[in-house]
CSV table of C-alpha atoms (C1' of nucleotides) in Angstrom, one decimal:
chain,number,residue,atom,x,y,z
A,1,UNK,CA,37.1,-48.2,34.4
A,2,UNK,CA,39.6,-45.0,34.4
A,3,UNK,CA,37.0,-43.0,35.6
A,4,UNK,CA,35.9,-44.8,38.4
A,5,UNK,CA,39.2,-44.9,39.7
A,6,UNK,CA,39.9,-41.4,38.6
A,7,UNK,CA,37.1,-40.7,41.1
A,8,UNK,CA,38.4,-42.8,44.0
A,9,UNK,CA,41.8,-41.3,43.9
A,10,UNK,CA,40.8,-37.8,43.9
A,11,UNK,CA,38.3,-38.9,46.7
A,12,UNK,CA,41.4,-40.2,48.2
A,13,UNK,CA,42.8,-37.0,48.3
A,14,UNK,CA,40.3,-35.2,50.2
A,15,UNK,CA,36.4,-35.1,50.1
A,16,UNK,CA,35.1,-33.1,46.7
A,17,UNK,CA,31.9,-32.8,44.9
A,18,UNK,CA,30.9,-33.9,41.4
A,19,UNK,CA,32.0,-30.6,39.3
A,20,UNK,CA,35.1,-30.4,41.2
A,21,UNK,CA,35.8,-33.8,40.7
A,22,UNK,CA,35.6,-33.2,37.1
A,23,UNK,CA,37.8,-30.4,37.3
A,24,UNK,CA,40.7,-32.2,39.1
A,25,UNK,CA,40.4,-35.2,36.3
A,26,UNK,CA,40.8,-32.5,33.8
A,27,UNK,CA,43.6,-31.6,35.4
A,28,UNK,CA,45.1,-34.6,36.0
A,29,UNK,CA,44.9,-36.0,32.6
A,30,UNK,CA,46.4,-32.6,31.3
A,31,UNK,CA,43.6,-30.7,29.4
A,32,UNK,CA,40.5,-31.0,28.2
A,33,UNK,CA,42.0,-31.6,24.7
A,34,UNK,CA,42.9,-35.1,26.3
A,35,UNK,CA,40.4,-36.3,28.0
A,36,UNK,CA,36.7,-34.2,28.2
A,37,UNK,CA,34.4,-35.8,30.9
A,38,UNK,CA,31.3,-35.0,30.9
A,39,UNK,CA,29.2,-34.6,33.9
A,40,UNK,CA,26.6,-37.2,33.2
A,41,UNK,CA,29.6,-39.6,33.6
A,42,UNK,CA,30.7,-37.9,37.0
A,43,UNK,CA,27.2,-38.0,38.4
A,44,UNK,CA,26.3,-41.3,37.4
A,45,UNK,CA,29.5,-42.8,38.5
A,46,UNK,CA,29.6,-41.6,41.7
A,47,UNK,CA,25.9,-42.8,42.2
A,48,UNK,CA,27.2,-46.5,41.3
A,49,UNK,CA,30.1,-45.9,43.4
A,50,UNK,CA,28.1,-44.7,46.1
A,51,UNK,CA,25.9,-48.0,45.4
A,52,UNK,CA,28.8,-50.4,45.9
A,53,UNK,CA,29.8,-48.7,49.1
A,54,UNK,CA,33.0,-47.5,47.9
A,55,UNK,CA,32.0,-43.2,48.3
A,56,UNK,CA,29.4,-41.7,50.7
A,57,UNK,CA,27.4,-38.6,50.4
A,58,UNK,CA,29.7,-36.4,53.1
A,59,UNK,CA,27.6,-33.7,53.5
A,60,UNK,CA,25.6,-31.0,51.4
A,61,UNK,CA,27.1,-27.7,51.2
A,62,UNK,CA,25.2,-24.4,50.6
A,63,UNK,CA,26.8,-21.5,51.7
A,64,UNK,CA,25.7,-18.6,49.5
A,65,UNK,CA,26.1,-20.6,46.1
A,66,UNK,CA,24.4,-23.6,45.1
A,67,UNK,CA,24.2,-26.8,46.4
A,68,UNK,CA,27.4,-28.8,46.6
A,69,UNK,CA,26.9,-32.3,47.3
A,70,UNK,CA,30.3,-33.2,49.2
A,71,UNK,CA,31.4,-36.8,48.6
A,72,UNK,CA,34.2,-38.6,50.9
A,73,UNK,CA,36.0,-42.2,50.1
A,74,UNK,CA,35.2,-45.1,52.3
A,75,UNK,CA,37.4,-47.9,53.6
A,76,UNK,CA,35.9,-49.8,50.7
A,77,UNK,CA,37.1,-47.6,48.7
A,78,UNK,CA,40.4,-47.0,49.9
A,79,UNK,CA,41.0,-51.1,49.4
A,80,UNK,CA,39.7,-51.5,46.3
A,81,UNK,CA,41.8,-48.2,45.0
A,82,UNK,CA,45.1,-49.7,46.9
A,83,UNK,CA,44.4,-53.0,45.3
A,84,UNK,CA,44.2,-51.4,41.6
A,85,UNK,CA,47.4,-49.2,42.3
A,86,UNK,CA,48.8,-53.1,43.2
A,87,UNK,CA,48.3,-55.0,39.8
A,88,UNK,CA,48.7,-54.3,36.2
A,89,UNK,CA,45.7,-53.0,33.8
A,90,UNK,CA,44.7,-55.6,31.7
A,91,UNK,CA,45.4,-56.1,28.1
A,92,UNK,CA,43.5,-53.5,25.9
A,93,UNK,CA,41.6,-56.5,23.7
A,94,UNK,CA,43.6,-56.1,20.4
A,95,UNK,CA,39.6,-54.9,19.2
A,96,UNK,CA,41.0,-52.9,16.6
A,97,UNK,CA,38.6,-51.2,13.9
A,98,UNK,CA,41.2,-51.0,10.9
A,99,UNK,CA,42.3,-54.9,11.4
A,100,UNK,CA,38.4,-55.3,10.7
A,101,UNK,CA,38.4,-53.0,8.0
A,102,UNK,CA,41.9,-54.5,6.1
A,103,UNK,CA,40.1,-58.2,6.6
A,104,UNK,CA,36.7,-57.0,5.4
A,105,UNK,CA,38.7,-55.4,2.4
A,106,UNK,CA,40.5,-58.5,1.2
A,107,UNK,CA,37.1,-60.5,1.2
A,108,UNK,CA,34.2,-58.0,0.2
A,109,UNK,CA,34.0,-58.2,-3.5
A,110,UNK,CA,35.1,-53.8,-4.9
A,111,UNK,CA,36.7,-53.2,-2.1
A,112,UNK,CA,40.5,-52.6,-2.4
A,113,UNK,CA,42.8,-53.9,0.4
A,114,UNK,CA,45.8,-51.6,-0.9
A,115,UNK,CA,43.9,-48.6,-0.8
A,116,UNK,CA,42.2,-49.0,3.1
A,117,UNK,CA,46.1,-49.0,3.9
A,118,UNK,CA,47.3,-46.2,2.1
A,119,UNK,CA,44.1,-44.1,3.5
A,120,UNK,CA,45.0,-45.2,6.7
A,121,UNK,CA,48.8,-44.7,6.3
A,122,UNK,CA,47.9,-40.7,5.6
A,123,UNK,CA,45.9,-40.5,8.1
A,124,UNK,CA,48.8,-42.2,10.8
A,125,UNK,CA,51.6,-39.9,9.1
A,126,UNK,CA,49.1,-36.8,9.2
A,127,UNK,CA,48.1,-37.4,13.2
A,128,UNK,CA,52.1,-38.2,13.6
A,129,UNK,CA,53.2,-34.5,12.0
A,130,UNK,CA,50.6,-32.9,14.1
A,131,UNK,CA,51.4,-34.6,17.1
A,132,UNK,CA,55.5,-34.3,16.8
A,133,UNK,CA,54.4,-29.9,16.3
A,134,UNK,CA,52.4,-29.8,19.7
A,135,UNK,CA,55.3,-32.0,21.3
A,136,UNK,CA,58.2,-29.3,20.3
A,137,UNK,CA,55.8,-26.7,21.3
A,138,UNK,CA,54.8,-28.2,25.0
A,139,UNK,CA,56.9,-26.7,28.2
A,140,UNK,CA,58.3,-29.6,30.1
A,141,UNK,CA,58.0,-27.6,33.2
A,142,UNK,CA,54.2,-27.4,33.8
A,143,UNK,CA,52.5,-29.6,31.5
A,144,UNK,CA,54.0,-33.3,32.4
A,145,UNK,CA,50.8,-35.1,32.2
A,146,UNK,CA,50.4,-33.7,28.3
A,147,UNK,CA,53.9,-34.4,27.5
A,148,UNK,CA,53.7,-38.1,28.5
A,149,UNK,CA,50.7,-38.5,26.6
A,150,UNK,CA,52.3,-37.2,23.4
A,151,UNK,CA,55.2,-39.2,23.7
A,152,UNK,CA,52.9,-42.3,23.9
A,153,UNK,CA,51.5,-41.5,21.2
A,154,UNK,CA,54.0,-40.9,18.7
A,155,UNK,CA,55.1,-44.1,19.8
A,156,UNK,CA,52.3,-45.9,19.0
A,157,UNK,CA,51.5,-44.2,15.7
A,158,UNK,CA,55.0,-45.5,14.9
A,159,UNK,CA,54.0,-49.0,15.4
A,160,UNK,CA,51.2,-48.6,13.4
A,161,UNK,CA,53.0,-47.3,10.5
A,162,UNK,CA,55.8,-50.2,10.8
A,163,UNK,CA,53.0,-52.3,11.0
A,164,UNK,CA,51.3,-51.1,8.1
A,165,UNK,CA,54.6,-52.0,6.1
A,166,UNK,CA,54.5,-55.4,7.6
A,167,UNK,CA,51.1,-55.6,6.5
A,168,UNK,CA,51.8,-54.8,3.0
A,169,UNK,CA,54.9,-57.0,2.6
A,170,UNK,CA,52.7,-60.1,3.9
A,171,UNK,CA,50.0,-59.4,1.4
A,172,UNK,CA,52.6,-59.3,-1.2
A,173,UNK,CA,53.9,-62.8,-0.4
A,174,UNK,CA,50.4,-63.7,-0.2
A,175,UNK,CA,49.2,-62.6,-3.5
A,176,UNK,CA,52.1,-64.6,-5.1
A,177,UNK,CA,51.6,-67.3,-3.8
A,178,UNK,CA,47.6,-67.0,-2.9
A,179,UNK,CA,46.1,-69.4,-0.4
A,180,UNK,CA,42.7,-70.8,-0.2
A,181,UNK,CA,40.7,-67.4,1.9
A,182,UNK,CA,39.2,-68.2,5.0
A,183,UNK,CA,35.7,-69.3,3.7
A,184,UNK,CA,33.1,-70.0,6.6
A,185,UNK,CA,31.2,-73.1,6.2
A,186,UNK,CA,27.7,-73.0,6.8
A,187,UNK,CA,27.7,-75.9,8.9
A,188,UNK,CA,30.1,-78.6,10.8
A,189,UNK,CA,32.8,-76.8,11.8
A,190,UNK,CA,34.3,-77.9,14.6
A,191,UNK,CA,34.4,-75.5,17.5
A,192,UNK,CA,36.4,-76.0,21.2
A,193,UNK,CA,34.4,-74.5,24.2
B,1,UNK,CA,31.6,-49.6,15.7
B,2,UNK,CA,33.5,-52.5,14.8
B,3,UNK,CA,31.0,-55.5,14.6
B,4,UNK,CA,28.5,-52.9,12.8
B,5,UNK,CA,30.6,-52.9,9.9
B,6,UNK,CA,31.6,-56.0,9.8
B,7,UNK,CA,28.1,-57.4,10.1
B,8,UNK,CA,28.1,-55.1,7.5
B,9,UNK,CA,30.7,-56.0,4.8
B,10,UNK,CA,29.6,-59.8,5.5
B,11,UNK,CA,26.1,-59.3,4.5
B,12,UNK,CA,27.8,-57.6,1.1
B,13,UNK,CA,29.3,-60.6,0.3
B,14,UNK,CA,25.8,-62.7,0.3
B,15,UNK,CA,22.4,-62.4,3.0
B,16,UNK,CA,23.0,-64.6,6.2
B,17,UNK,CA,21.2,-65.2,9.6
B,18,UNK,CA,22.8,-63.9,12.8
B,19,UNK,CA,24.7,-67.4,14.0
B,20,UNK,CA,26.2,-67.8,10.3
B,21,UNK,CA,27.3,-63.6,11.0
B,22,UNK,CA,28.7,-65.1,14.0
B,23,UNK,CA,31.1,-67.8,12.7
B,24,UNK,CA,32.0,-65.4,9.9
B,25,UNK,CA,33.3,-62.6,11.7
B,26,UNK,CA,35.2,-65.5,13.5
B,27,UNK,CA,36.6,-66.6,10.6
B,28,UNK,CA,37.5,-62.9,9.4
B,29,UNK,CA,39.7,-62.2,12.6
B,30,UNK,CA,41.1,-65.3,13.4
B,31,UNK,CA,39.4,-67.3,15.6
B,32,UNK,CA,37.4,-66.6,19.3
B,33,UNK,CA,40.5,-66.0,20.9
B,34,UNK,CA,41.2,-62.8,19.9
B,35,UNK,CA,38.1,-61.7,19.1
B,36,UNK,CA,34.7,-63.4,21.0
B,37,UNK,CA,31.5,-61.6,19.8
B,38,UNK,CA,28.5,-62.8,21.4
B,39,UNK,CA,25.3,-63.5,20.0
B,40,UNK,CA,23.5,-60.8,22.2
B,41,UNK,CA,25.9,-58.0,20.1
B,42,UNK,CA,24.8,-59.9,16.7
B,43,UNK,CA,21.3,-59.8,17.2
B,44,UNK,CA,21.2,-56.4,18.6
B,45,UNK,CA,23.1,-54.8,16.2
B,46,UNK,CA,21.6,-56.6,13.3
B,47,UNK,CA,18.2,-55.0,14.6
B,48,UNK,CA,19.8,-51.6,14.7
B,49,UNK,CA,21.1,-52.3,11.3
B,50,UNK,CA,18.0,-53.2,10.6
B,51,UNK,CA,15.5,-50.1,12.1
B,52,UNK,CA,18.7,-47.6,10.2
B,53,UNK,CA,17.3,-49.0,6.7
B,54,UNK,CA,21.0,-50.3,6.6
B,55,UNK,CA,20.0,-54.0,6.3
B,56,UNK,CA,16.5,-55.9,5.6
B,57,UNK,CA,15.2,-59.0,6.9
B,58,UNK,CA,14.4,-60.9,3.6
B,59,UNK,CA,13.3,-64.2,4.4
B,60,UNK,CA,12.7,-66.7,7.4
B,61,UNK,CA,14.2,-70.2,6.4
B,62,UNK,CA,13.1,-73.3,8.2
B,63,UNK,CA,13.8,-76.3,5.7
B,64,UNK,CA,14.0,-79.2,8.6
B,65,UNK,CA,16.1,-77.3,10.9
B,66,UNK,CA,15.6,-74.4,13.5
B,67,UNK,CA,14.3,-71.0,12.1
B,68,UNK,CA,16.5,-68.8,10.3
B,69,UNK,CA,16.4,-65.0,9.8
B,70,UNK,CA,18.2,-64.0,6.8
B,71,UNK,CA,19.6,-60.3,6.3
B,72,UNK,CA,20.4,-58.9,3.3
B,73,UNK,CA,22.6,-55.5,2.9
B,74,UNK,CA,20.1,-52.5,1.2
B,75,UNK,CA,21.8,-49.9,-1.4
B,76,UNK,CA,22.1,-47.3,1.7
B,77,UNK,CA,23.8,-50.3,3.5
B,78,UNK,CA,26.1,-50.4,0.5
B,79,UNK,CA,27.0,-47.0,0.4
B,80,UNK,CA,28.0,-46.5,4.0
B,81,UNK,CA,30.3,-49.5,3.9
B,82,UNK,CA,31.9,-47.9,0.7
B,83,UNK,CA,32.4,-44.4,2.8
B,84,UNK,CA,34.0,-46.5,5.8
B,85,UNK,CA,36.7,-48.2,3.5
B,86,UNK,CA,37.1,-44.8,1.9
B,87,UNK,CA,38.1,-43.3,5.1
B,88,UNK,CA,40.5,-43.8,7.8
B,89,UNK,CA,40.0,-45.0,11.4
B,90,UNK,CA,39.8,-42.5,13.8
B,91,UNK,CA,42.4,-41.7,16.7
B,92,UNK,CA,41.6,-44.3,19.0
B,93,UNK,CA,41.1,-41.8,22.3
B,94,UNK,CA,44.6,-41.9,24.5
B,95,UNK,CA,41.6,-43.0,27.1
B,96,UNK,CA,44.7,-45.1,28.9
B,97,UNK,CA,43.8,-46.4,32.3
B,98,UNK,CA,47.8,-47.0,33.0
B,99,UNK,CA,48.4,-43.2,31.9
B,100,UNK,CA,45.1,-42.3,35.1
B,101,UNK,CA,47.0,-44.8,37.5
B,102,UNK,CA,50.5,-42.9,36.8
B,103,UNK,CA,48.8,-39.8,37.8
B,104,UNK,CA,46.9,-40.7,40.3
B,105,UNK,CA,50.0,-41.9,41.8
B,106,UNK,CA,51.5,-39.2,41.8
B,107,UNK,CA,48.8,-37.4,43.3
B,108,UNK,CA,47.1,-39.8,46.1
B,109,UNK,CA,49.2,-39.9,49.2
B,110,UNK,CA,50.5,-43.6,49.8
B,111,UNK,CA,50.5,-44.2,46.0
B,112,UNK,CA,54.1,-45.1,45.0
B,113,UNK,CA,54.6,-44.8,41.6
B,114,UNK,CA,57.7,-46.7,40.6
B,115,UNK,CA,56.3,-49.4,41.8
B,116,UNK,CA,53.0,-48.8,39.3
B,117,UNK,CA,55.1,-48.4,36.7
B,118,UNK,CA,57.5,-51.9,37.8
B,119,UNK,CA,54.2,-53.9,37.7
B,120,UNK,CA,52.7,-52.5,34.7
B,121,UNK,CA,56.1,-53.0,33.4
B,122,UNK,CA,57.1,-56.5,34.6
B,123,UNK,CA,53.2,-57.7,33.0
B,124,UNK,CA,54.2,-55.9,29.7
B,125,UNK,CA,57.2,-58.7,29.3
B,126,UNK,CA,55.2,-61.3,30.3
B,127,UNK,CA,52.3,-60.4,27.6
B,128,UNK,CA,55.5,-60.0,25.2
B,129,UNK,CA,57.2,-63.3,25.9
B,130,UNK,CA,53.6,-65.2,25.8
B,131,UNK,CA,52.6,-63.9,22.6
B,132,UNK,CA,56.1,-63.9,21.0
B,133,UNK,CA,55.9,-67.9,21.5
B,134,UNK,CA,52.5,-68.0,20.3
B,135,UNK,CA,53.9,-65.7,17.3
B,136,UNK,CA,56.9,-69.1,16.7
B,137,UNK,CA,54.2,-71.3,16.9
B,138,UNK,CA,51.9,-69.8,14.2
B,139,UNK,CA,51.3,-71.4,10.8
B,140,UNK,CA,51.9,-68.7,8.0
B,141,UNK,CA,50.0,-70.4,5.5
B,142,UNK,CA,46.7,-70.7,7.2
B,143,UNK,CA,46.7,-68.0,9.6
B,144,UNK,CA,47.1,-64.7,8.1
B,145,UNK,CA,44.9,-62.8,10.5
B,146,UNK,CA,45.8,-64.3,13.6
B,147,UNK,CA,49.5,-63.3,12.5
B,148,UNK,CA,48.9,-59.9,11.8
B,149,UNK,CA,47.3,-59.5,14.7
B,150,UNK,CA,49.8,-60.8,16.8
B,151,UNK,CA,52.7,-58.8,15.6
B,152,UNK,CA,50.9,-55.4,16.0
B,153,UNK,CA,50.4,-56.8,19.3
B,154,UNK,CA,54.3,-57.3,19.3
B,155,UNK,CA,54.7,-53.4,17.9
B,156,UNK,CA,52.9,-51.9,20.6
B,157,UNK,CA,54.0,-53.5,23.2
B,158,UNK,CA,57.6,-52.6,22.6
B,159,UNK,CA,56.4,-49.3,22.3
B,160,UNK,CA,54.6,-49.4,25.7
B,161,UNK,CA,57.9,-50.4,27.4
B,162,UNK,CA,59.9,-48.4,25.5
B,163,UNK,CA,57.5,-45.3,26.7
B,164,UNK,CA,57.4,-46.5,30.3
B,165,UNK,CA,61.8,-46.2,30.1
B,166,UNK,CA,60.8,-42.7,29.3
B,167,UNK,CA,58.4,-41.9,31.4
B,168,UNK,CA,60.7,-43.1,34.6
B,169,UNK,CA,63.5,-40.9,33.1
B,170,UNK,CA,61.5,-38.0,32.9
B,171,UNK,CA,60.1,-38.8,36.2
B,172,UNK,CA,63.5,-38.9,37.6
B,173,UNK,CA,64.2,-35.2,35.9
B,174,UNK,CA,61.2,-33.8,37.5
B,175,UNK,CA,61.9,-35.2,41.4
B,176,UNK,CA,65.7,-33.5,40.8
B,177,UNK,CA,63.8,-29.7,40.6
B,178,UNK,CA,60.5,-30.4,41.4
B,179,UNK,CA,57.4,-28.7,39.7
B,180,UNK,CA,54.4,-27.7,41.9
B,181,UNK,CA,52.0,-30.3,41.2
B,182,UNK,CA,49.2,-30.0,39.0
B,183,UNK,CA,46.8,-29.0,42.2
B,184,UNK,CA,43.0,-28.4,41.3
B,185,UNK,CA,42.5,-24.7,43.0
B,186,UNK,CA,38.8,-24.8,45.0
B,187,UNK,CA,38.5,-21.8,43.2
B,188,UNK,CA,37.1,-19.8,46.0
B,189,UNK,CA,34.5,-17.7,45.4
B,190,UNK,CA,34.4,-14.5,47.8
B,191,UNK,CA,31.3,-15.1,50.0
B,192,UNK,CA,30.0,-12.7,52.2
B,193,UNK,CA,28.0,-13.7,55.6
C,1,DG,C1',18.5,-90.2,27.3
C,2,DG,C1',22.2,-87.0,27.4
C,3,DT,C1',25.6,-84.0,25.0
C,4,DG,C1',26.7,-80.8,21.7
C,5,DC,C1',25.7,-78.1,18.0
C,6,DC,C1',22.3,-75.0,15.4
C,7,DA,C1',19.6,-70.9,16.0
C,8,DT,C1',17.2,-67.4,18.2
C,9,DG,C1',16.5,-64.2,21.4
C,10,DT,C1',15.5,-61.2,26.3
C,11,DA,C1',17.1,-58.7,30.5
C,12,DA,C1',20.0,-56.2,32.9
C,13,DC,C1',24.1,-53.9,33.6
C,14,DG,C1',28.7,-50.9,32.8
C,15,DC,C1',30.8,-47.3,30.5
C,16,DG,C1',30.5,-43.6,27.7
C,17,DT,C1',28.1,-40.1,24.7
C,18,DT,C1',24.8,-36.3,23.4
C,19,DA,C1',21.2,-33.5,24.4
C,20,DC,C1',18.3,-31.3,27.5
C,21,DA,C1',17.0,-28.8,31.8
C,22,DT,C1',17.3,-26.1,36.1
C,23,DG,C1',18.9,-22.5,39.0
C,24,DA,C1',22.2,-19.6,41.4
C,25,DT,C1',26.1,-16.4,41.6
C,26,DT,C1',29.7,-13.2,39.4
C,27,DA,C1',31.6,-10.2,36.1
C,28,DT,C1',30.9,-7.1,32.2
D,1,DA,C1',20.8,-7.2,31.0
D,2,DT,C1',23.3,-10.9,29.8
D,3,DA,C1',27.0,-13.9,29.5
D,4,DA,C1',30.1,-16.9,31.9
D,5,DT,C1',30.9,-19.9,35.5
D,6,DC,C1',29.3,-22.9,39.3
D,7,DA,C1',26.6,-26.9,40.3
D,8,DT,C1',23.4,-30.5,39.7
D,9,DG,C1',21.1,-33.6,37.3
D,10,DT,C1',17.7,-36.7,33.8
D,11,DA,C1',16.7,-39.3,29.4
D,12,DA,C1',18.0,-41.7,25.8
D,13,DC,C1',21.1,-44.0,23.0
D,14,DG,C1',25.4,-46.9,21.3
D,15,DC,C1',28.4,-50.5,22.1
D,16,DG,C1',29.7,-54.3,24.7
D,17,DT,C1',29.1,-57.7,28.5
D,18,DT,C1',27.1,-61.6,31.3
D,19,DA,C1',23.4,-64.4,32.3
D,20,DC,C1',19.4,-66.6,31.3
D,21,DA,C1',16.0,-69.0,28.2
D,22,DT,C1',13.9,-71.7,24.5
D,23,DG,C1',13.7,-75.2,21.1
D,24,DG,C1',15.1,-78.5,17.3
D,25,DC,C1',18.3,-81.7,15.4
D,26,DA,C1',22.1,-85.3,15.3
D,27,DC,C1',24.9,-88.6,17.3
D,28,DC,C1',26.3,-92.0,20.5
DNA sequence: GGTGCCATGTAACGCGTTACATGATTAT
DNA sequence: ATAATCATGTAACGCGTTACATGGCACC
């Protein structure tokens, strides 16, 4: 979805063609380091785009260079961009890999719950020491976008780690007291649809 | 990435068909609601599983009911879930589609940012309050997952707010001196005529 | 005879990735 | 000459989604 919009915005701006398209999202996001598009996304996104009626082929450029196939926003477009500055993104689905991996880990027979945290504890203070060293070396005054993204992520590798206590206290108060683990039954559960 | 190693870590607790995969990894993340897999993403990924020599289709039941395909985990199976438990999650891209929005904001003429950030902000308390009463409601002794899951919701949602203070303030810093905005150059070639 | 559960899939699409391919201009 | 940059794509795959489709069994 960020893409597409990506693209609509900067199409919003002024007509551009599908490398500097990718240029300006680089920029935009701050880096390469944050964000690498590659151009089969750009291509192909623009040929939905164009497909939904949101983007038309302007014109082709060929002055000299190579082609440049110049793209333009169209009133579509404009709407559905103005209607996605209007409302909030949606929840990012709590689909997270390591709450898989800790649930997997408390049933699989050899695998070790305590450990799967502590690995992933490392690796969150690890990431967190690299991340506070390129925060104190960033300059505020020309890379904002970068900034901001550091500072969201600290923050969120924070929240991991508290949670990652939480975690382990809860397992604690489990284990002493242990209840009966979530077994599946092969058959007759009842289900709501 | 998820589902394959869940599918997985199931199939190393004892062979199943797809549909009892299904209701397993239910089971394991607490319910539908915060995690719906659907049957097309089983099957698939069991036949991917499957054509990687990660998983083997070891018998086709059929006493009375419908057919059932059971999978059975192979040694090589085995051995990349052990490697997955013995690592840690990777950095979950800071691919944010609020962070594009911001910027695009700022960039796209008409775009008022405040206000993207006030939306994003005011749906941020409501996903807070909703799943803080969920998080009252819940039953400790039978819903350890659902729990878990609900307060690293919690974490990071405080986090998102408390980032989206920060990024107003620092907003607010840049409009008093403003920076030249990150503007993509056309990078003009010289071209002769 | 319907509804609902058990169980299996296929088809098509969206987003994103890697790898491959072409060709032109510009700078060294 | 050759490497870097400009500029465009195609093909195939992975993960995930929606929609569609089939068929048996059990219960009321």
């Amino acid at each position: 979805m960020s893409v597409r919009f990506a693209i609509l915005g900067l199409l919003a701006q002024r007509p551009r063609h599908g490398y500097e398209l990718r240029a300006a999202f680089e920029a935009l996001v701050g880096g390469e380091e944050n964000w690498d598009v590659k151009p089969a996304q750009i291509y192909t996104t623009l040929d939905r785009l164009e497909e939904s009626g949101l983007v038309t082929e302007e014109a082709v450029e060929q002055e000299g260079g190579p082609e440049k196939r110049i793209y333009a926003i169209t009133p579509a477009g404009r709407a559905e961009l103005e209607s996605w500055f209007a409302t909030s993104v949606g929840s990012e689905h709590q689909r997270d890999e390591f709450f898989v991996k800790l649930m997997l880990s408390l049933a699989v027979d050899g695998a070790n719950p305590y450990k799967v945290i502590q690995t992933q504890r490392a690796a969150l203070y690890q990431r967190l020491h690299d991340v506070t060293l390129q925060r104190q070396r960033a300059d505020p005054q020309t890379e904002l976008a970068h900034i901001l993204l550091l500072d969201k992520t600290v923050m969120h590798l924070e929240a991991d780690l508290r949670w990652l206590d939480m975690v382990e206290a809860r397992l604690d108060e489990v284990r002493r007291q242990p209840l009966p683990q979530p077994e599946v039954k092969p058959r007759g559960r009842p289900r709501r649809r």
